[in-house]
Amino acid sequence: MAKAGRGRCELCLRDHVERTIHHLTPREFGGGPEDTSKLCIPCHKQIHALYPNSELAIRLNAIEKLQDDPEMKKYLNWIKKQPAGKLPRIKKSGYRRL
Ligand SMILES: [Zn+2]
Ligand SMILES: [Zn+2]
């Protein structure tokens, strides 16, 4: 996962977030270095959690297509309310501090 520095996430459009390079067309499907976008880390994780590379390559190979996908829309509505500075908390299952 290549770092891209801080700035605006191209997907959720939050500013001043830590970003990483996402290949809109996965490299294994012929995507080149120009076919990338800079996404915040939660967006990037969410994309790869929801869709296999084969689906990204065929159906979701552009930012606008990702933003239009119903599953991503739900996520984007949520992430836009999260502050840019901190990463959303990932729940660890089976552990409770009392
Ligand atoms: Zn984002
Ligand atoms: Zn990616």
PDB file of N, CA and C and ligand atoms in Angstrom, residues 9 11-14 39-40 43 75, ligand 1:
ATOM      1  N   CYS A   9      -9.286  13.323   0.127  1.00  0.00           N
ATOM      2  CA  CYS A   9      -9.638  11.996  -0.396  1.00  0.00           C
ATOM      3  C   CYS A   9     -10.545  12.187  -1.605  1.00  0.00           C
ATOM      4  N   LEU A  11     -12.560  10.175  -2.877  1.00  0.00           N
ATOM      5  CA  LEU A  11     -13.833   9.452  -2.809  1.00  0.00           C
ATOM      6  C   LEU A  11     -14.806  10.108  -1.820  1.00  0.00           C
ATOM      7  N   CYS A  12     -14.399  10.260  -0.569  1.00  0.00           N
ATOM      8  CA  CYS A  12     -15.306  10.868   0.415  1.00  0.00           C
ATOM      9  C   CYS A  12     -15.149  12.380   0.463  1.00  0.00           C
ATOM     10  N   LEU A  13     -14.088  12.908  -0.188  1.00  0.00           N
ATOM     11  CA  LEU A  13     -13.852  14.344  -0.331  1.00  0.00           C
ATOM     12  C   LEU A  13     -13.547  15.044   0.993  1.00  0.00           C
ATOM     13  N   ARG A  14     -13.146  14.274   2.008  1.00  0.00           N
ATOM     14  CA  ARG A  14     -12.706  14.924   3.241  1.00  0.00           C
ATOM     15  C   ARG A  14     -11.299  15.480   3.010  1.00  0.00           C
ATOM     16  N   LEU A  39      -6.823   8.008  -2.012  1.00  0.00           N
ATOM     17  CA  LEU A  39      -7.954   7.809  -1.109  1.00  0.00           C
ATOM     18  C   LEU A  39      -7.492   7.763   0.331  1.00  0.00           C
ATOM     19  N   CYS A  40      -8.377   8.189   1.234  1.00  0.00           N
ATOM     20  CA  CYS A  40      -8.057   8.060   2.655  1.00  0.00           C
ATOM     21  C   CYS A  40      -8.060   6.574   3.018  1.00  0.00           C
ATOM     22  N   CYS A  43     -11.531   4.747   3.376  1.00  0.00           N
ATOM     23  CA  CYS A  43     -12.161   4.516   2.065  1.00  0.00           C
ATOM     24  C   CYS A  43     -11.489   3.346   1.351  1.00  0.00           C
ATOM     25  N   TYR A  75     -21.694   3.805   3.071  1.00  0.00           N
ATOM     26  CA  TYR A  75     -20.440   4.045   3.762  1.00  0.00           C
ATOM     27  C   TYR A  75     -20.057   5.530   3.698  1.00  0.00           C
TER      28      TYR A  75
HETATM   29 ZN    ZN B   1     -12.062   8.882   1.901  1.00  0.00          ZN
END
